Coordinates of C-alpha atoms and ligand atoms in Angstrom, one line a residue:
X95 CA -5.3 -25.1 -4.1
X96 CA -8.2 -26.9 -5.9
X97 CA -9.3 -28.4 -2.6
X98 CA -9.4 -24.9 -1.0
X99 CA -11.5 -23.6 -3.9
X100 CA -13.9 -26.5 -3.6
X101 CA -14.2 -26.3 0.2
X102 CA -14.8 -22.5 0.1
X103 CA -17.6 -22.9 -2.5
X104 CA -19.2 -25.6 -0.4
X105 CA -19.2 -23.7 2.9
X106 CA -21.2 -20.6 2.2
X107 CA -18.3 -18.4 1.3
X108 CA -19.3 -15.3 -0.7
X109 CA -16.7 -13.6 -2.8
X110 CA -14.6 -14.0 -5.9
X111 CA -12.2 -16.8 -6.4
X112 CA -9.6 -16.5 -9.2
X113 CA -7.2 -19.2 -10.2
X114 CA -3.9 -18.9 -12.0
X115 CA -3.9 -15.2 -12.5
X116 CA -0.8 -13.1 -13.3
X117 CA 0.2 -10.9 -10.4
X118 CA 1.6 -8.2 -12.8
X119 CA -2.0 -7.3 -13.6
X120 CA -2.6 -6.4 -9.9
X121 CA 0.5 -4.2 -9.3
X122 CA 1.3 -0.6 -10.4
X123 CA 4.8 -1.8 -11.4
X124 CA 3.3 -4.4 -13.8
X125 CA 5.7 -7.1 -12.5
X126 CA 4.9 -10.5 -11.0
X127 CA 4.3 -14.1 -12.0
X128 CA 1.5 -16.5 -11.4
X129 CA -0.6 -16.6 -8.3
X130 CA -2.4 -19.9 -8.1
X131 CA -5.3 -18.6 -5.9
X132 CA -6.5 -15.1 -5.3
X133 CA -9.6 -14.7 -3.1
X134 CA -11.7 -11.6 -2.7
X135 CA -14.2 -12.1 0.2
X136 CA -17.3 -9.9 0.1
X137 CA -17.9 -9.7 3.9
X138 CA -16.2 -10.4 7.2
X139 CA -18.0 -13.7 7.7
X140 CA -16.5 -15.0 4.3
X141 CA -13.1 -13.6 5.3
X142 CA -13.3 -15.5 8.6
X143 CA -14.3 -18.7 6.8
X144 CA -11.3 -18.2 4.4
X145 CA -8.8 -17.5 7.2
X146 CA -10.0 -20.5 9.3
X147 CA -9.8 -22.8 6.3
X148 CA -6.3 -21.6 5.4
X149 CA -5.1 -22.0 9.0
X150 CA -6.5 -25.6 9.2
X151 CA -4.8 -26.4 5.8
X152 CA -1.5 -24.9 7.0
X153 CA -1.7 -22.6 3.9
X154 CA -0.1 -19.2 4.2
X155 CA -1.7 -16.1 2.8
X156 CA -0.8 -12.5 2.0
X157 CA -3.1 -9.5 1.8
X158 CA -2.7 -6.9 -0.8
X159 CA -4.5 -3.6 -1.6
X160 CA -3.9 -1.7 -4.8
X161 CA -0.5 -3.3 -5.3
X162 CA 1.1 0.1 -5.5
X163 CA 4.0 -0.5 -3.1
X164 CA 4.7 -4.1 -4.1
X165 CA 7.4 -6.0 -6.0
X166 CA 6.2 -9.5 -6.8
X167 CA 8.5 -12.3 -7.9
X168 CA 8.7 -13.3 -11.6
X169 CA 8.4 -16.8 -10.3
X170 CA 5.0 -16.2 -8.8
X171 CA 3.4 -16.4 -5.3
X172 CA 2.9 -19.6 -3.3
X173 CA 0.7 -17.9 -0.7
X174 CA -3.0 -17.4 -1.3
X175 CA -3.5 -13.7 -2.1
X176 CA -6.4 -12.0 -0.4
X177 CA -7.8 -8.7 -1.6
X178 CA -10.6 -6.6 0.1
X179 CA -11.3 -4.5 -3.0
X180 CA -15.1 -4.7 -2.5
X181 CA -14.9 -3.2 1.0
X182 CA -15.4 0.4 0.2
X183 CA -18.0 1.8 2.6
X184 CA -17.4 5.2 4.0
X185 CA -19.7 7.1 6.5
X186 CA -19.6 9.8 9.1
X187 CA -20.1 8.2 12.5
X188 CA -19.4 10.9 15.1
X189 CA -19.8 14.7 14.8
X190 CA -18.5 17.4 17.2
X191 CA -18.2 21.1 16.9
X192 CA -14.7 21.1 15.4
X193 CA -14.1 17.4 14.7
X194 CA -15.7 14.4 13.1
X195 CA -15.0 10.7 13.0
X196 CA -15.3 9.0 9.7
X197 CA -15.5 5.2 9.3
X198 CA -14.1 3.7 6.1
X199 CA -13.5 0.2 5.0
X200 CA -10.0 -0.8 4.0
X201 CA -10.5 -1.5 0.3
X202 CA -11.6 2.1 -0.5
X203 CA -9.1 3.8 -2.8
X204 CA -7.3 6.4 -0.7
X205 CA -8.1 9.1 -3.3
X206 CA -11.8 8.3 -3.1
X207 CA -11.6 8.8 0.6
X208 CA -9.7 12.1 0.3
X209 CA -12.3 13.4 -2.2
X210 CA -15.2 12.4 0.1
X211 CA -13.5 14.2 3.0
X212 CA -12.8 17.3 0.9
X213 CA -16.4 17.5 -0.3
X214 CA -17.7 17.2 3.3
X215 CA -15.2 19.8 4.6
X216 CA -13.1 17.4 6.7
X217 CA -9.5 18.2 6.9
X218 CA -6.4 16.2 7.9
X219 CA -5.5 14.0 4.9
X220 CA -4.7 16.6 2.3
X221 CA -0.9 15.7 2.2
X222 CA -1.8 12.2 1.0
X223 CA -3.2 13.5 -2.3
X224 CA -1.9 11.6 -5.3
X225 CA -0.9 8.5 -3.3
X226 CA -2.4 5.5 -5.1
X227 CA -3.6 2.3 -3.5
X228 CA -6.2 1.6 -0.8
X229 CA -6.8 2.8 2.8
X230 CA -5.7 -0.6 4.1
X231 CA -2.3 -0.4 2.3
X232 CA -1.9 3.2 3.5
X233 CA -2.5 2.2 7.2
X234 CA -0.3 -0.9 6.9
X235 CA 2.7 1.3 5.7
X236 CA 1.7 4.5 7.4
X237 CA 1.7 6.3 4.1
X238 CA 2.6 9.9 4.2
X239 CA 3.9 13.0 2.4
X240 CA 4.3 16.8 3.0
X241 CA 4.4 16.2 6.8
X242 CA 1.2 14.3 6.9
X243 CA 1.0 10.6 7.9
X244 CA -2.2 8.6 7.9
X245 CA -1.6 7.2 11.4
X246 CA -1.8 10.7 12.8
X247 CA -5.5 10.8 11.8
X248 CA -6.4 7.2 12.9
X249 CA -8.6 6.9 16.0
X250 CA -9.0 3.1 15.9
X251 CA -8.6 0.2 13.5
X252 CA -10.7 -2.9 13.0
X253 CA -8.5 -5.9 12.3
X254 CA -8.7 -9.6 11.8
X255 CA -5.9 -11.4 13.6
X256 CA -5.8 -15.1 13.0
X257 CA -9.6 -15.5 12.8
X258 CA -10.6 -13.0 15.5
X259 CA -12.0 -9.5 14.8
X260 CA -10.7 -6.9 17.1
X261 CA -10.8 -3.1 17.4
X262 CA -7.4 -1.6 18.2
X263 CA -7.1 1.9 19.6
X264 CA -4.5 4.1 17.9
X265 CA -2.9 5.0 21.2
X266 CA -2.0 1.4 21.9
X267 CA 0.1 1.3 18.7
X268 CA 3.6 2.8 18.0
X269 CA 3.6 3.5 14.3
X270 CA 6.8 4.9 12.7
X271 CA 8.1 6.1 9.4
X272 CA 6.4 3.9 6.7
X273 CA 5.3 1.4 9.3
X274 CA 1.7 1.4 10.7
X275 CA 2.7 -1.2 13.3
X276 CA -0.7 -3.0 12.8
X277 CA -0.8 -6.7 13.2
X278 CA -3.3 -8.8 11.1
X279 CA -5.6 -7.8 8.3
X280 CA -6.9 -4.2 8.4
X281 CA -10.7 -4.4 7.8
X282 CA -11.8 -0.8 8.5
X283 CA -10.5 2.4 10.0
X284 CA -12.0 5.2 12.1
X285 CA -10.4 8.5 11.2
X286 CA -10.6 11.7 13.4
X287 CA -10.7 14.8 11.1
X288 CA -11.1 18.5 11.6
X289 CA -13.8 20.7 10.1
X290 CA -12.7 23.2 7.5
X291 CA -14.2 24.7 4.4
X292 CA -14.2 22.6 1.2
X293 CA -12.5 25.2 -0.9
X294 CA -9.5 25.6 1.5
X295 CA -9.1 21.8 1.6
X296 CA -9.2 21.5 -2.1
X297 CA -6.7 24.3 -2.6
X298 CA -4.2 22.6 -0.3
X299 CA -4.8 19.3 -2.2
X300 CA -4.2 21.1 -5.5
X301 CA -1.0 22.7 -4.3
X302 CA 0.4 19.4 -3.0
X303 CA -0.6 17.6 -6.1
X304 CA 1.1 20.1 -8.3
X305 CA 4.4 19.7 -6.4
X306 CA 4.0 15.9 -6.5
X307 CA 3.4 15.9 -10.3
X308 CA 6.4 18.2 -10.8
X309 CA 8.8 16.0 -8.8
X310 CA 7.5 12.4 -9.2
X311 CA 6.9 10.2 -12.3
X312 CA 3.2 9.7 -11.5
X313 CA 2.3 8.4 -15.0
X314 CA 4.9 5.6 -15.3
X315 CA 4.8 2.1 -14.0
X316 CA 6.5 2.3 -10.5
X317 CA 5.9 1.2 -6.9
X318 CA 6.5 4.6 -5.4
X319 CA 9.7 5.2 -3.4
X320 CA 12.0 2.1 -3.5
X321 CA 14.0 3.0 -0.4
X322 CA 13.2 4.7 2.9
X323 CA 14.8 8.1 3.5
X324 CA 17.7 7.6 5.9
X325 CA 17.6 9.8 9.0
X326 CA 18.2 13.5 8.1
X327 CA 18.6 12.8 4.4
X328 CA 16.7 11.7 1.2
X329 CA 17.3 8.4 -0.6
X330 CA 16.5 10.2 -3.9
X331 CA 19.2 12.8 -3.3
X332 CA 21.8 10.2 -2.4
X333 CA 21.0 8.1 -5.5
X334 CA 21.2 11.2 -7.7
X335 CA 24.5 12.3 -6.1
X336 CA 25.8 8.8 -6.8
X337 CA 25.3 9.5 -10.5
X338 CA 22.6 6.9 -11.0
X339 CA 19.7 8.8 -12.4
X340 CA 18.7 7.1 -15.7
X341 CA 20.8 4.0 -14.9
X342 CA 19.1 0.9 -16.2
X343 CA 19.2 -2.9 -15.8
X344 CA 17.1 -4.6 -18.5
X345 CA 13.8 -2.7 -18.6
X346 CA 14.0 -1.2 -15.1
X347 CA 15.3 2.3 -15.1
X348 CA 16.0 4.8 -12.3
X349 CA 13.7 7.6 -13.0
X350 CA 15.2 10.8 -14.4
X351 CA 12.6 12.8 -12.6
X352 CA 13.0 11.3 -9.1
X353 CA 15.9 8.9 -8.4
X354 CA 14.1 7.0 -5.7
X355 CA 11.5 5.8 -8.2
X356 CA 12.4 2.8 -10.4
X357 CA 10.4 2.6 -13.6
X358 CA 9.3 -0.5 -15.5
X359 CA 9.8 0.5 -19.2
X360 CA 7.7 -2.5 -20.4
X361 CA 9.4 -5.8 -19.9
X362 CA 10.9 -5.3 -16.5
X363 CA 11.4 -8.3 -14.2
X364 CA 11.7 -8.7 -10.5
X365 CA 15.2 -10.1 -11.1
X366 CA 16.3 -6.8 -12.8
X367 CA 14.5 -4.7 -10.2
X368 CA 16.4 -6.5 -7.4
X369 CA 19.6 -6.2 -9.3
X370 CA 19.1 -2.4 -9.6
X371 CA 18.3 -2.2 -5.9
X372 CA 21.6 -4.0 -5.1
X373 CA 23.5 -1.7 -7.4
X374 CA 22.0 1.4 -5.8
X375 CA 22.7 0.1 -2.2
X376 CA 26.3 -0.7 -3.1
X377 CA 27.0 2.6 -4.8
X378 CA 25.3 4.7 -2.0
X379 CA 27.1 2.7 0.7
X380 CA 30.5 3.0 -1.1
X381 CA 30.1 6.8 -1.6
X382 CA 28.3 7.9 1.6
X383 CA 28.6 4.9 4.0
X384 CA 24.8 4.7 4.2
X385 CA 22.9 1.4 3.6
X386 CA 19.5 2.2 2.1
X387 CA 16.6 0.1 3.4
X388 CA 13.8 -0.9 1.1
X389 CA 10.5 0.8 1.5
X390 CA 8.7 -1.4 -1.1
X391 CA 7.2 -4.7 0.1
X392 CA 8.4 -7.8 -1.7
X393 CA 6.4 -11.0 -2.0
X394 CA 6.6 -14.3 -3.9
X395 CA 9.0 -17.1 -4.5
X396 CA 12.6 -16.5 -4.0
X397 CA 12.2 -12.7 -4.1
X398 CA 15.0 -12.1 -1.6
X399 CA 17.2 -14.7 -3.1
X400 CA 17.9 -13.3 -6.5
Ligands
FAD114 C1 3.3 7.0 -8.2 C2 3.3 6.6 -6.8 C3 3.4 7.5 -5.8 C4 3.5 7.2 -4.4 N1 3.6 8.2 -3.5 C5 3.7 7.8 -2.2 C6 3.8 8.8 -1.2 O1 3.9 10.0 -1.4 N2 3.8 8.4 0.1 C7 3.7 7.1 0.5 O2 3.8 6.8 1.7 N3 3.6 6.1 -0.5 C8 3.6 6.4 -1.8 N4 3.4 5.5 -2.7 C9 3.4 4.0 -2.3 C10 2.0 3.4 -2.2 O3 1.1 4.0 -3.0 C11 1.6 3.5 -0.7 O4 2.4 2.8 0.1 C12 0.1 2.9 -0.6 O5 -0.4 3.3 0.7 C13 0.1 1.4 -0.7 O6 -1.3 1.0 -0.7 P1 -1.7 -0.3 -1.5 O7 -3.2 -0.5 -1.2 O8 -1.4 -0.2 -2.9 O9 -0.9 -1.5 -0.8 P2 -0.2 -2.7 -1.4 O10 0.9 -2.2 -2.3 O11 -1.2 -3.6 -2.1 O12 0.4 -3.4 -0.1 C14 1.4 -2.8 0.6 C15 1.6 -3.5 2.0 O13 0.4 -3.3 2.7 C16 -0.2 -4.5 3.1 N5 -1.6 -4.4 3.1 C17 -2.4 -3.9 2.0 N6 -3.7 -4.0 2.4 C18 -3.7 -4.4 3.7 C19 -4.8 -4.7 4.6 N7 -6.1 -4.5 4.3 N8 -4.5 -5.2 5.8 C20 -3.2 -5.4 6.2 N9 -2.1 -5.2 5.3 C21 -2.4 -4.7 4.1 C22 0.4 -5.5 2.1 O14 0.4 -6.8 2.7 C23 1.8 -5.0 1.9 O15 2.7 -5.4 2.9 C24 3.4 5.8 -4.1 C25 3.3 4.8 -5.1 C26 3.2 5.2 -6.4 C27 3.1 4.1 -7.5

């Protein structure tokens, strides 16, 4: 890793390079061991230099956004972790009578983008209110709620695949439930939105947020929904029916407010989190013959082997 740092510094790379940081400081769950190298390129050229260098060194990498859908191993991460947190530009690029196209860079916090759109009177993203993390993370996982999904509003996506930048039209992709179906690193997104008045948009956002606050533990350390909803049902309902609300392993507890959220009470570990996932999968399978599939993304050493 030291060689990568030195080479980057010597080749005109602009960005932040952090060594031996704790991943728990970069995730909403507050879990995760040491990452030997985290790199935050400031511009596409620096990202390209980084990707080329890592490819030539045979060093793998993983991109993260706000870390709000992530479980990171207690044993740390071997990959170089890349963040685009400084990529936050947002601008209106096409305007029509009823529609607009907004360009936004992938590191922008999703809620900053929603507020920008509400102020300008651009509708289409209201259901995503209260979802933490970045636009890049939202597109990668096709984040959604209240019948809204981000990919429904995407017109095209600028990505870096290997070391090539490409613009992918939305209609060439087949996104699904919590799957944006995008390959490579999401650099920026063009969103197609409708004109509406700011007050109506804000009212819808307030209503959705009230419901979200009433049903989800928004102020606790979680990674959102742990499992995907199975076809025609809700993972939270199944976990609750299995009698597991409030069940705890170590410092990881199944939320009493919403059973598909696992809360880190303070000293939670990825080992306990995975243990709790297994317990839930076994109980739900035993009772309802349904195998729940993880929605959260897992990274780091041995994370699937606990
Ligand atoms: C309290 C709470 C409530 C939540 N509510 C919802 C909800 O209602 N609906 C919902 O869908 N989700 C919800 N989530 C989950 C999470 O916030 C979303 O999935 C969010 O979109 C993840 O964005 P992120 O930037 O944090 O991504 P991260 O967690 O950092 O990463 C998630 C995945 O995206 C990939 N990724 C991130 N950035 C990029 C990029 N630029 N290019 C390519 N891949 C990238 C990562 O590699 C990883 O695989 C909630 C989470 C919390 C904590």
